[in-house]
Coordinates of C-alpha atoms and ligand atoms in Angstrom, one line a residue:
Chain A
M1 CA 0.0 0.0 0.0
H2 CA 2.9 2.2 0.8
F3 CA 4.4 1.5 -2.6
V4 CA 1.1 2.1 -4.4
G5 CA 0.8 5.4 -2.6
R6 CA 4.2 6.5 -3.7
S7 CA 3.6 5.5 -7.3
W8 CA 0.4 7.5 -7.4
L9 CA 2.3 10.5 -6.0
L10 CA 4.9 10.1 -8.7
L11 CA 2.3 9.9 -11.4
T12 CA 0.5 13.0 -10.0
G13 CA 3.9 14.8 -10.0
F14 CA 4.5 13.7 -13.6
I15 CA 1.2 15.1 -14.8
L16 CA 1.6 18.3 -12.8
F17 CA 5.0 18.8 -14.3
Y18 CA 3.6 18.0 -17.7
V19 CA 1.0 20.7 -17.3
I20 CA 3.6 23.2 -16.1
Y21 CA 5.8 22.3 -19.0
L22 CA 2.9 23.0 -21.4
L23 CA 2.2 26.3 -19.7
F24 CA 5.8 27.3 -19.9
G25 CA 5.9 26.4 -23.6
A26 CA 2.7 28.4 -24.1
L27 CA 4.2 31.5 -22.4
V28 CA 7.4 31.4 -24.4
F29 CA 5.7 30.6 -27.8
S30 CA 3.1 33.3 -27.2
S31 CA 5.7 36.0 -26.3
I32 CA 7.9 35.1 -29.2
E33 CA 5.4 34.6 -32.0
R34 CA 2.6 37.1 -31.1
P35 CA 4.4 40.3 -32.2
M36 CA 5.5 38.6 -35.5
E37 CA 1.9 37.6 -36.1
E38 CA 0.5 41.0 -35.2
S39 CA 2.8 42.7 -37.7
M40 CA 2.0 40.1 -40.4
R41 CA -1.7 40.7 -39.8
T42 CA -1.4 44.5 -40.1
E43 CA 0.8 44.2 -43.1
L44 CA -1.7 41.9 -44.8
K45 CA -4.6 44.3 -44.0
V46 CA -2.7 47.2 -45.6
L47 CA -1.8 45.1 -48.7
K48 CA -5.4 44.2 -49.1
Q49 CA -6.6 47.8 -48.9
E50 CA -4.0 48.9 -51.4
F51 CA -5.0 46.1 -53.7
L52 CA -8.7 47.1 -53.4
N53 CA -7.8 50.8 -54.1
L54 CA -6.1 49.9 -57.5
S55 CA -8.1 51.4 -60.3
C56 CA -7.5 48.3 -62.6
V57 CA -6.4 44.9 -61.4
S58 CA -3.6 43.6 -63.6
D59 CA -2.5 40.0 -63.7
A60 CA 0.9 40.9 -62.2
A61 CA -0.6 42.9 -59.3
L62 CA -3.0 40.0 -58.5
E63 CA -0.1 37.6 -58.6
R64 CA 2.0 39.7 -56.2
F65 CA -0.9 40.1 -53.8
L66 CA -1.8 36.3 -53.9
L67 CA 1.8 35.4 -53.2
K68 CA 1.7 37.4 -50.0
V69 CA -1.7 36.1 -49.0
L70 CA -0.6 32.5 -49.4
A71 CA 2.7 33.1 -47.5
A72 CA 0.8 34.6 -44.6
N73 CA -1.8 31.8 -44.7
K74 CA 0.9 29.2 -44.3
Y75 CA 1.6 30.7 -40.9
G76 CA -2.0 30.8 -39.9
V77 CA -2.7 34.4 -40.7
S78 CA -5.8 34.6 -42.9
V79 CA -6.6 37.5 -45.2
L80 CA -10.4 36.9 -45.0
R81 CA -12.5 39.6 -43.4
N82 CA -14.6 37.2 -41.3
A83 CA -11.6 35.0 -40.3
S84 CA -11.3 34.4 -36.6
T85 CA -10.0 37.5 -35.0
T86 CA -8.4 35.7 -32.1
S87 CA -4.7 35.3 -32.3
N88 CA -3.1 31.9 -33.2
W89 CA -0.6 32.6 -30.5
D90 CA -2.7 33.6 -27.5
L91 CA -2.0 31.5 -24.4
A92 CA -4.5 28.8 -25.0
S93 CA -3.6 28.3 -28.7
S94 CA 0.1 28.4 -27.9
M95 CA -0.5 25.7 -25.3
F96 CA -2.3 23.6 -27.9
F97 CA 0.6 24.1 -30.3
A98 CA 3.1 23.0 -27.5
N99 CA 0.9 20.0 -27.0
T100 CA 0.9 19.0 -30.6
L101 CA 4.7 19.3 -30.6
V102 CA 5.4 17.1 -27.6
T103 CA 2.8 14.4 -28.6
T104 CA 4.5 14.4 -32.1
V105 CA 1.0 14.9 -33.7
G106 CA 2.1 18.3 -35.2
Y107 CA -1.0 19.5 -37.1
G108 CA 1.0 22.4 -38.5
H109 CA -2.2 24.6 -38.7
T110 CA 0.0 27.3 -37.0
T111 CA 3.8 27.2 -37.2
P112 CA 6.5 29.4 -35.7
L113 CA 7.5 32.3 -38.0
S114 CA 10.6 33.6 -36.3
D115 CA 14.0 31.9 -36.1
T116 CA 13.8 32.1 -32.3
G117 CA 10.5 30.3 -32.4
K118 CA 11.9 27.6 -34.6
A119 CA 15.0 27.1 -32.4
F120 CA 12.8 27.0 -29.3
S121 CA 10.5 24.4 -31.0
I122 CA 13.5 22.2 -31.5
L123 CA 14.7 22.5 -27.8
Y124 CA 11.2 22.2 -26.5
A125 CA 10.5 19.0 -28.4
L126 CA 13.9 17.6 -27.6
I127 CA 12.9 17.6 -23.9
G128 CA 9.2 17.4 -24.3
V129 CA 8.8 14.4 -26.6
P130 CA 10.7 11.8 -24.4
F131 CA 9.1 13.3 -21.3
T132 CA 5.6 13.0 -22.8
M133 CA 6.3 9.4 -23.7
L134 CA 7.3 8.8 -20.1
V135 CA 4.1 10.4 -18.7
L136 CA 2.0 8.4 -21.2
T137 CA 3.7 5.2 -20.3
A138 CA 3.3 5.9 -16.6
C139 CA -0.5 6.5 -17.1
V140 CA -0.8 3.3 -19.2
Q141 CA 0.8 1.3 -16.3
R142 CA -1.6 2.9 -13.9
I143 CA -4.8 2.0 -15.9
M144 CA -3.4 -1.5 -16.7
F145 CA -5.1 -3.0 -13.6
P146 CA -8.6 -1.6 -13.8
L147 CA -8.8 -1.9 -17.6
V148 CA -6.8 -5.0 -18.4
L149 CA -5.9 -7.3 -15.4
A150 CA -9.2 -6.9 -13.5
P151 CA -11.5 -7.6 -16.5
V152 CA -9.4 -10.5 -17.7
G153 CA -9.5 -12.0 -14.2
L154 CA -13.3 -11.5 -14.0
L155 CA -13.8 -13.2 -17.4
Q156 CA -11.7 -16.1 -16.2
R157 CA -13.6 -16.4 -13.0
S158 CA -16.8 -16.5 -15.0
G159 CA -15.6 -19.7 -16.6
L160 CA -13.6 -18.7 -19.7
E161 CA -10.2 -20.3 -20.4
P162 CA -7.2 -17.8 -20.2
R163 CA -6.7 -17.6 -24.0
P164 CA -10.3 -17.0 -25.0
A165 CA -10.5 -14.6 -22.1
T166 CA -7.7 -12.4 -23.5
I167 CA -9.4 -12.4 -26.9
V168 CA -12.8 -11.4 -25.6
H169 CA -11.2 -8.8 -23.4
F170 CA -9.2 -7.4 -26.3
L171 CA -12.3 -7.1 -28.5
L172 CA -14.3 -5.4 -25.7
L173 CA -11.4 -2.9 -25.2
L174 CA -11.3 -2.3 -28.9
I175 CA -15.1 -1.6 -29.0
L176 CA -14.8 0.7 -26.0
L177 CA -11.9 2.6 -27.7
V178 CA -13.6 2.9 -31.0
M179 CA -16.9 4.1 -29.3
C180 CA -15.3 6.6 -26.9
F181 CA -12.5 7.9 -29.0
F182 CA -13.7 7.6 -32.5
V183 CA -17.4 7.3 -32.9
A184 CA -18.6 9.6 -30.1
P185 CA -16.1 12.4 -30.8
A186 CA -16.8 12.2 -34.6
A187 CA -20.5 12.6 -33.8
V188 CA -19.8 15.7 -31.8
F189 CA -17.5 17.1 -34.4
S190 CA -20.0 16.6 -37.2
A191 CA -22.5 18.4 -35.1
V192 CA -20.3 21.2 -33.9
E193 CA -18.1 21.9 -36.9
L194 CA -20.2 23.4 -39.7
S195 CA -18.5 21.7 -42.7
W196 CA -17.4 18.4 -41.2
S197 CA -19.2 15.2 -42.2
F198 CA -19.2 12.2 -39.9
L199 CA -16.4 10.6 -42.0
D200 CA -14.4 13.8 -41.6
G201 CA -14.8 13.4 -37.8
I202 CA -13.6 9.8 -37.9
Y203 CA -10.8 10.8 -40.2
F204 CA -9.7 13.6 -37.8
C205 CA -9.8 11.2 -34.8
F206 CA -7.8 8.5 -36.6
I207 CA -5.2 10.8 -38.1
S208 CA -4.8 12.5 -34.7
L209 CA -4.5 9.3 -32.5
C210 CA -2.1 7.7 -34.9
T211 CA 0.0 10.9 -34.3
I212 CA 0.0 11.4 -38.1
G213 CA -1.7 14.8 -37.7
L214 CA -2.1 16.0 -41.3
G215 CA -3.7 19.2 -40.1
D216 CA -6.4 19.4 -42.9
F217 CA -9.0 19.2 -40.2
V218 CA -8.4 20.9 -36.9
P219 CA -11.4 21.8 -34.7
G220 CA -12.1 25.5 -34.2
T221 CA -9.9 26.9 -36.9
Q222 CA -12.2 27.5 -39.8
P223 CA -13.1 31.0 -40.8
N224 CA -16.5 32.5 -40.1
Q225 CA -17.0 30.3 -37.1
Q226 CA -17.0 30.9 -33.4
Y227 CA -14.7 28.7 -31.3
R228 CA -16.5 25.5 -30.5
S229 CA -16.1 23.2 -27.6
L230 CA -15.7 19.5 -27.2
Y231 CA -16.9 19.8 -23.6
Q232 CA -19.8 17.4 -24.5
V233 CA -17.5 14.5 -25.2
A234 CA -16.8 14.2 -21.5
V235 CA -20.4 15.0 -20.5
M236 CA -21.8 12.5 -23.0
V237 CA -19.4 9.6 -22.3
Q238 CA -20.1 10.0 -18.6
S239 CA -23.8 10.6 -18.5
L240 CA -25.2 8.7 -21.5
G241 CA -22.8 5.9 -22.0
C242 CA -20.8 5.4 -25.1
A243 CA -22.8 3.6 -27.8
P244 CA -26.2 5.4 -27.3
A245 CA -24.4 8.8 -27.2
A246 CA -22.7 8.1 -30.5
T247 CA -25.9 7.3 -32.3
S248 CA -27.9 10.1 -30.8
W249 CA -26.0 12.9 -32.4
V250 CA -29.2 14.9 -33.0
S251 CA -29.5 15.3 -29.2
V252 CA -25.9 16.3 -29.1
R253 CA -26.7 19.2 -31.4
E254 CA -29.4 20.3 -29.0
L255 CA -27.0 19.9 -26.1
Y256 CA -24.5 21.9 -28.0
R257 CA -26.8 24.8 -28.7
E258 CA -27.6 25.1 -25.0
Y259 CA -24.0 24.9 -24.2
Q260 CA -23.0 27.5 -26.8
A261 CA -25.6 29.9 -25.2
N262 CA -24.0 29.5 -21.8
T263 CA -20.3 29.6 -22.5
G264 CA -17.9 30.6 -25.3
T265 CA -14.3 30.6 -24.2
T266 CA -11.4 29.7 -26.5
F267 CA -9.5 28.3 -23.6
R268 CA -12.0 25.6 -22.9
N269 CA -12.0 24.4 -26.6
N270 CA -8.2 24.1 -26.7
C271 CA -8.1 22.4 -23.3
D272 CA -10.6 19.8 -24.3
L273 CA -8.7 19.0 -27.5
L274 CA -5.6 18.7 -25.4
V275 CA -7.2 16.3 -23.0
Y276 CA -8.7 14.4 -25.9
L277 CA -5.2 13.9 -27.4
F278 CA -3.7 13.0 -24.1
V279 CA -6.3 10.4 -23.0
G280 CA -6.8 9.1 -26.5
L281 CA -3.1 8.4 -26.9
I282 CA -3.0 6.6 -23.5
M283 CA -5.9 4.4 -24.7
M284 CA -4.1 3.7 -28.0
F285 CA -0.9 2.7 -26.1
L286 CA -3.0 0.5 -23.8
L287 CA -4.7 -1.2 -26.7
L288 CA -1.3 -1.8 -28.4
R289 CA 0.1 -3.3 -25.2
T290 CA -2.9 -5.5 -24.7
F291 CA -2.6 -6.7 -28.3
H292 CA 1.1 -7.6 -27.7
K293 CA 0.2 -9.5 -24.5
M294 CA -2.5 -11.4 -26.4
A295 CA -0.1 -12.2 -29.2
D296 CA 2.5 -13.4 -26.8
L297 CA 0.0 -15.7 -25.1
H298 CA -0.9 -17.2 -28.4
G299 CA 2.7 -17.7 -29.3
L300 CA 2.6 -15.4 -32.4
Chain B
M1 CA 24.9 -19.1 -40.3
H2 CA 21.7 -20.8 -41.5
F3 CA 19.8 -18.7 -39.0
V4 CA 21.5 -15.5 -40.1
G5 CA 20.8 -16.2 -43.7
R6 CA 17.1 -16.7 -43.0
S7 CA 16.8 -13.5 -41.0
W8 CA 18.4 -11.6 -43.8
L9 CA 16.0 -13.2 -46.2
L10 CA 13.1 -12.2 -43.9
L11 CA 14.4 -8.6 -43.7
T12 CA 14.8 -8.4 -47.5
G13 CA 11.2 -9.7 -47.8
F14 CA 10.0 -7.1 -45.3
I15 CA 11.6 -4.2 -47.2
L16 CA 10.4 -5.6 -50.6
F17 CA 6.9 -5.8 -49.3
Y18 CA 7.2 -2.3 -47.8
V19 CA 8.2 -0.9 -51.2
I20 CA 5.3 -2.8 -52.8
Y21 CA 2.9 -1.5 -50.2
L22 CA 4.1 2.1 -50.9
L23 CA 3.7 1.6 -54.6
F24 CA 0.2 0.1 -54.1
G25 CA -0.7 3.1 -52.0
A26 CA 0.7 5.5 -54.5
L27 CA -1.4 3.9 -57.3
V28 CA -4.6 4.0 -55.3
F29 CA -4.1 7.6 -54.0
S30 CA -3.1 8.8 -57.5
S31 CA -6.1 7.3 -59.2
I32 CA -8.5 8.5 -56.5
E33 CA -7.2 12.1 -56.0
R34 CA -5.8 13.1 -59.4
P35 CA -9.2 13.7 -61.1
M36 CA -10.4 15.7 -58.0
E37 CA -7.2 17.8 -58.2
E38 CA -7.5 18.3 -61.9
S39 CA -11.1 19.6 -61.6
M40 CA -10.1 21.9 -58.7
R41 CA -7.2 23.3 -60.7
T42 CA -9.3 24.1 -63.7
E43 CA -12.1 25.6 -61.6
L44 CA -9.6 27.8 -59.9
K45 CA -8.1 28.9 -63.2
V46 CA -11.6 29.9 -64.5
L47 CA -12.3 31.7 -61.2
K48 CA -9.1 33.7 -61.5
Q49 CA -9.8 34.7 -65.1
E50 CA -13.4 35.8 -64.1
F51 CA -12.0 37.8 -61.3
L52 CA -9.5 39.5 -63.5
N53 CA -12.2 40.3 -66.0
L54 CA -14.2 42.2 -63.5
S55 CA -14.4 45.9 -64.4
C56 CA -14.2 46.9 -60.7
V57 CA -13.1 44.8 -57.8
S58 CA -15.4 45.1 -54.9
D59 CA -14.6 44.0 -51.4
A60 CA -17.2 41.3 -51.6
A61 CA -15.9 39.9 -54.8
L62 CA -12.4 39.8 -53.5
E63 CA -13.6 38.0 -50.4
R64 CA -15.4 35.4 -52.3
F65 CA -12.4 34.8 -54.6
L66 CA -9.9 34.6 -51.7
L67 CA -12.1 32.1 -49.9
K68 CA -11.9 29.8 -52.9
V69 CA -8.2 30.4 -53.3
L70 CA -7.4 29.5 -49.6
A71 CA -9.7 26.4 -49.7
A72 CA -7.9 25.1 -52.8
N73 CA -4.5 26.0 -51.3
K74 CA -5.4 23.8 -48.3
Y75 CA -5.4 20.8 -50.6
G76 CA -2.2 21.7 -52.3
V77 CA -3.7 23.4 -55.3
S78 CA -2.0 26.8 -55.8
V79 CA -3.6 29.7 -57.6
L80 CA -0.2 31.2 -58.6
R81 CA 0.8 31.3 -62.2
N82 CA 4.4 30.1 -61.6
A83 CA 3.4 27.4 -59.1
S84 CA 4.7 24.0 -59.8
T85 CA 2.7 22.6 -62.7
T86 CA 3.3 19.0 -61.7
S87 CA 0.5 17.3 -59.9
N88 CA 0.5 16.7 -56.2
W89 CA -0.9 13.3 -56.9
D90 CA 1.4 11.9 -59.6
L91 CA 2.9 8.5 -58.8
A92 CA 6.0 9.8 -57.1
S93 CA 4.2 12.4 -55.0
S94 CA 1.5 9.9 -54.0
M95 CA 4.2 7.5 -52.9
F96 CA 5.8 10.3 -50.8
F97 CA 2.3 11.0 -49.3
A98 CA 1.8 7.3 -48.5
N99 CA 5.3 7.2 -46.9
T100 CA 4.4 10.2 -44.7
L101 CA 1.2 8.4 -43.6
V102 CA 2.8 5.1 -42.6
T103 CA 5.8 6.7 -40.8
T104 CA 3.3 9.0 -39.0
V105 CA 5.2 12.1 -40.0
G106 CA 2.2 13.4 -41.9
Y107 CA 3.4 16.8 -43.3
G108 CA 0.0 17.5 -44.6
H109 CA 1.3 19.6 -47.5
T110 CA -1.1 17.7 -49.7
T111 CA -4.1 16.0 -48.2
P112 CA -6.9 13.8 -49.7
L113 CA -9.8 15.8 -50.9
S114 CA -12.4 13.1 -51.7
D115 CA -14.2 10.9 -49.1
T116 CA -12.8 7.8 -50.8
G117 CA -9.3 9.2 -50.3
K118 CA -10.0 9.9 -46.6
A119 CA -11.4 6.4 -46.0
F120 CA -8.6 4.8 -47.9
S121 CA -6.1 6.9 -45.8
I122 CA -7.6 5.4 -42.6
L123 CA -7.4 1.8 -43.9
Y124 CA -3.9 2.3 -45.4
A125 CA -2.5 3.7 -42.2
L126 CA -4.3 1.1 -40.1
I127 CA -2.2 -1.6 -41.8
G128 CA 0.8 0.5 -42.8
V129 CA 1.7 2.1 -39.5
P130 CA 2.2 -1.1 -37.5
F131 CA 3.9 -2.8 -40.5
T132 CA 6.3 0.1 -40.9
M133 CA 7.2 -0.1 -37.2
L134 CA 7.9 -3.8 -37.7
V135 CA 10.2 -3.1 -40.7
L136 CA 12.0 -0.3 -38.8
T137 CA 12.5 -2.5 -35.8
A138 CA 13.8 -5.3 -37.9
C139 CA 16.3 -2.9 -39.6
V140 CA 17.4 -1.6 -36.2
Q141 CA 18.0 -5.2 -35.0
R142 CA 20.1 -5.9 -38.1
I143 CA 22.4 -2.8 -37.7
M144 CA 22.7 -3.4 -33.9
F145 CA 25.8 -5.5 -34.4
P146 CA 27.9 -3.3 -36.7
L147 CA 26.9 0.0 -35.1
V148 CA 26.5 -0.9 -31.4
L149 CA 27.9 -4.3 -30.3
A150 CA 31.0 -4.3 -32.5
P151 CA 32.2 -0.7 -31.6
V152 CA 31.5 -1.2 -27.9
G153 CA 33.5 -4.4 -28.0
L154 CA 36.3 -2.6 -29.8
L155 CA 36.3 0.2 -27.2
Q156 CA 36.5 -2.4 -24.4
R157 CA 39.3 -4.3 -26.1
S158 CA 41.2 -1.0 -26.4
G159 CA 41.2 -0.8 -22.6
L160 CA 38.0 1.0 -21.6
E161 CA 35.8 -0.3 -18.8
P162 CA 32.3 -1.4 -19.9
R163 CA 30.5 1.6 -18.4
P164 CA 32.7 4.4 -19.9
A165 CA 32.8 2.4 -23.2
T166 CA 29.0 2.6 -23.5
I167 CA 29.1 6.4 -22.8
V168 CA 31.9 7.0 -25.3
H169 CA 30.0 4.9 -27.9
F170 CA 26.7 6.7 -27.3
L171 CA 28.4 10.0 -27.7
L172 CA 30.1 8.9 -30.9
L173 CA 26.8 7.6 -32.3
L174 CA 25.1 10.8 -31.4
I175 CA 27.7 12.8 -33.2
L176 CA 27.4 10.5 -36.3
L177 CA 23.6 10.9 -36.2
V178 CA 23.7 14.7 -35.9
M179 CA 26.3 15.0 -38.6
C180 CA 24.7 12.6 -41.2
F181 CA 21.1 13.2 -40.5
F182 CA 20.9 16.8 -39.3
V183 CA 23.9 18.9 -40.2
A184 CA 24.8 17.5 -43.7
P185 CA 21.2 17.4 -44.9
A186 CA 20.5 20.9 -43.5
A187 CA 23.6 22.1 -45.5
V188 CA 22.2 20.6 -48.6
F189 CA 18.8 22.0 -48.0
S190 CA 20.0 25.5 -47.4
A191 CA 22.0 25.2 -50.7
V192 CA 19.2 23.6 -52.8
E193 CA 16.0 25.3 -51.5
L194 CA 16.1 29.0 -52.4
S195 CA 14.5 30.4 -49.3
W196 CA 15.8 28.0 -46.6
S197 CA 18.4 29.1 -44.1
F198 CA 20.6 26.6 -42.4
L199 CA 18.4 26.8 -39.3
D200 CA 15.4 26.0 -41.5
G201 CA 17.2 22.9 -42.7
I202 CA 18.0 21.8 -39.1
Y203 CA 14.4 22.6 -38.1
F204 CA 13.0 20.5 -41.0
C205 CA 15.3 17.5 -40.2
F206 CA 14.4 17.6 -36.5
I207 CA 10.7 18.1 -37.0
S208 CA 10.7 15.3 -39.5
L209 CA 12.8 12.7 -37.6
C210 CA 10.8 13.3 -34.4
T211 CA 7.8 12.4 -36.6
I212 CA 6.1 15.7 -35.7
G213 CA 6.0 16.8 -39.3
L214 CA 4.6 20.3 -39.1
G215 CA 4.7 20.6 -42.9
D216 CA 5.7 24.3 -43.0
F217 CA 9.0 23.2 -44.7
V218 CA 8.8 20.4 -47.2
P219 CA 11.5 20.2 -49.8
G220 CA 10.5 20.7 -53.4
T221 CA 7.1 22.2 -52.8
Q222 CA 7.7 25.9 -53.0
P223 CA 6.3 27.9 -56.0
N224 CA 8.6 29.2 -58.7
Q225 CA 11.1 26.4 -58.1
Q226 CA 12.1 23.3 -60.0
Y227 CA 12.0 20.0 -58.1
R228 CA 15.3 19.6 -56.3
S229 CA 17.2 16.5 -55.3
L230 CA 18.8 15.3 -52.1
Y231 CA 20.9 12.8 -54.1
Q232 CA 24.0 14.5 -52.9
V233 CA 23.4 13.6 -49.3
A234 CA 24.2 10.0 -50.2
V235 CA 27.1 11.0 -52.5
M236 CA 28.5 13.4 -49.9
V237 CA 28.3 11.1 -46.9
Q238 CA 29.9 8.3 -48.8
S239 CA 32.7 10.2 -50.6
L240 CA 33.7 13.0 -48.4
G241 CA 32.9 11.8 -44.9
C242 CA 30.4 13.5 -42.7
A243 CA 31.9 16.4 -40.8
P244 CA 33.9 18.0 -43.7
A245 CA 31.0 17.6 -46.0
A246 CA 28.8 19.4 -43.6
T247 CA 31.1 22.4 -43.3
S248 CA 31.9 22.6 -47.0
W249 CA 28.4 23.6 -48.1
V250 CA 29.8 26.0 -50.7
S251 CA 31.1 23.0 -52.6
V252 CA 27.7 21.4 -52.2
R253 CA 26.2 24.2 -54.1
E254 CA 28.7 23.7 -56.9
L255 CA 28.0 20.0 -56.9
Y256 CA 24.3 20.7 -57.0
R257 CA 24.5 23.0 -60.0
E258 CA 26.3 20.3 -61.9
Y259 CA 23.7 17.8 -60.8
Q260 CA 20.9 20.0 -61.7
A261 CA 22.2 20.4 -65.2
N262 CA 22.4 16.6 -65.6
T263 CA 19.1 15.4 -64.1
G264 CA 15.8 16.9 -63.1
T265 CA 13.3 14.2 -62.3
T266 CA 10.5 14.6 -59.7
F267 CA 10.7 10.9 -58.9
R268 CA 14.2 11.1 -57.7
N269 CA 13.6 13.9 -55.3
N270 CA 10.6 12.2 -53.7
C271 CA 12.5 8.9 -53.5
D272 CA 15.5 10.6 -51.8
L273 CA 13.2 12.2 -49.2
L274 CA 11.6 8.8 -48.7
V275 CA 14.9 7.1 -48.1
Y276 CA 16.0 10.0 -45.9
L277 CA 12.9 9.5 -43.7
F278 CA 13.3 5.8 -43.6
V279 CA 17.0 5.6 -42.8
G280 CA 16.8 8.6 -40.4
L281 CA 14.0 7.0 -38.4
I282 CA 16.0 3.8 -38.2
M283 CA 18.9 5.8 -36.8
M284 CA 16.7 7.6 -34.3
F285 CA 15.3 4.3 -33.1
L286 CA 18.9 2.9 -32.8
L287 CA 20.0 5.9 -30.8
L288 CA 17.0 5.6 -28.5
R289 CA 17.7 1.9 -27.9
T290 CA 21.4 2.5 -27.3
F291 CA 20.4 5.2 -24.8
H292 CA 18.1 2.8 -23.0
K293 CA 20.9 0.2 -22.9
M294 CA 23.3 2.7 -21.5
A295 CA 20.8 3.9 -18.9
D296 CA 20.1 0.3 -17.9
L297 CA 23.8 -0.4 -17.4
H298 CA 24.1 2.6 -15.2
G299 CA 21.1 1.5 -13.2
L300 CA 19.1 4.7 -14.0
Ligands
LIG1 K1 2.1 16.1 -38.8
LIG2 K1 3.0 13.7 -37.0

């Protein structure tokens, strides 16, 4: 019991330090990149005004203008009037960026513009990536008992042989993972994000939790859209159960409208995504480890 | 000897199957996405012409036009006149995309546009990611002897104690890795890519080999630039050694100009990048494993 207490303390310390590390990264990235972004934003606005004031639009002028527009867009600065006015480098967004660095997901929807930012990214990931792997592994070890050892024991006590028990358990875990981290979030995304289909949601979840992170779909980054929240994922999974929640995405939309009326903070959205990535990756690791165990037992 | 022969055969089979898997992915992605890309390209060209033909450019018209331009840009279709005319979904580029999927780097400089493409990406990565990990692990096991066990044995025979020997070896391996997979490629990149500084090159190598893959720097994708090649990395590392090659990046530029005059194929560029990612990731894994071994030996 003494040992268990100490290992919980260690894990809490790890997670606390992880959060502090993310906050530290957010502060540094924000202070480095925000001025660069501001100047790029103003420059682009001036360029656009100049372009609109031209009496006749020549091919060459349009080309020059578009070149600048696309370059700015690469760093997450949009030329559109109704683009989100919130900075890509406020504290919450910077923290999200830091999180995508250390989990190696790297959506790249915003990227550092300055040399200092690039150099800091390298240093930050150099320490952060191994540390995050450590924290994730520690979390997986902690949930091994309630999610793997205990259920397998239960299945065996209920009369199953060890080998079929591991297979049944693996399949149950797979269904749980797919429901809680693919189907349910995808249902929420397709309700919350205006232009996302259900397939887009599944695609985003999969590409994220495999740490591929293509960045073509990132929640809350589209123009002409308020920042949305994934708060419901947690609410739903806890209150409604997984499978019914996933199928009842019409009610999710209702829930969301109510929620939207009550809150509307950027920070919450980014934090939810951050927690989604963190917990989802833990579950992916757990599934991988369980699969390895099962394969070992079957002599594969 | 019999066992060694069989394990080499297995590895060759793995790598052969890996290449076949990439080619298969390339064929499917190319056939799915190319028509979509073509239609997007023509549509954008028509839009641009219509926009240029407007007698007066209103704010609203510009806004509508830019919205379409940015949406197309997200999928790798550029509005610029002097943008690369080669498709993002020809066979070589599709193969490179497939490679960034299965290695989980996922630059996202081109992303599937169609639902079929997204669904296929999920399936392709579902099989490809674990398989690639298997191939990389098999390669690491194969180079363990020449790059880890043999040098450590040599250091021990030359009079070093086991513990200092592992430290010296780890540091030597680290230097080799940094020279061959960070400094030398960065030197080549800064010579070959017009707008890349040396830091940009290091940043690209680091972000790639950590599998973060932000995608803000991807060789050979900038507008107004011919497709470039990293062929010299191999040539340089083999002929000149690592450290001198890295510092003599002026001569690299000379080498490159000659090379550019002789060849100019897209396929080679993408293949070189693919090999760079593959070999670089193997080396990263090897370093990580060596570090673990050293840490174990020191009771950390
Ligand atoms: K990525
Ligand atoms: K990635």
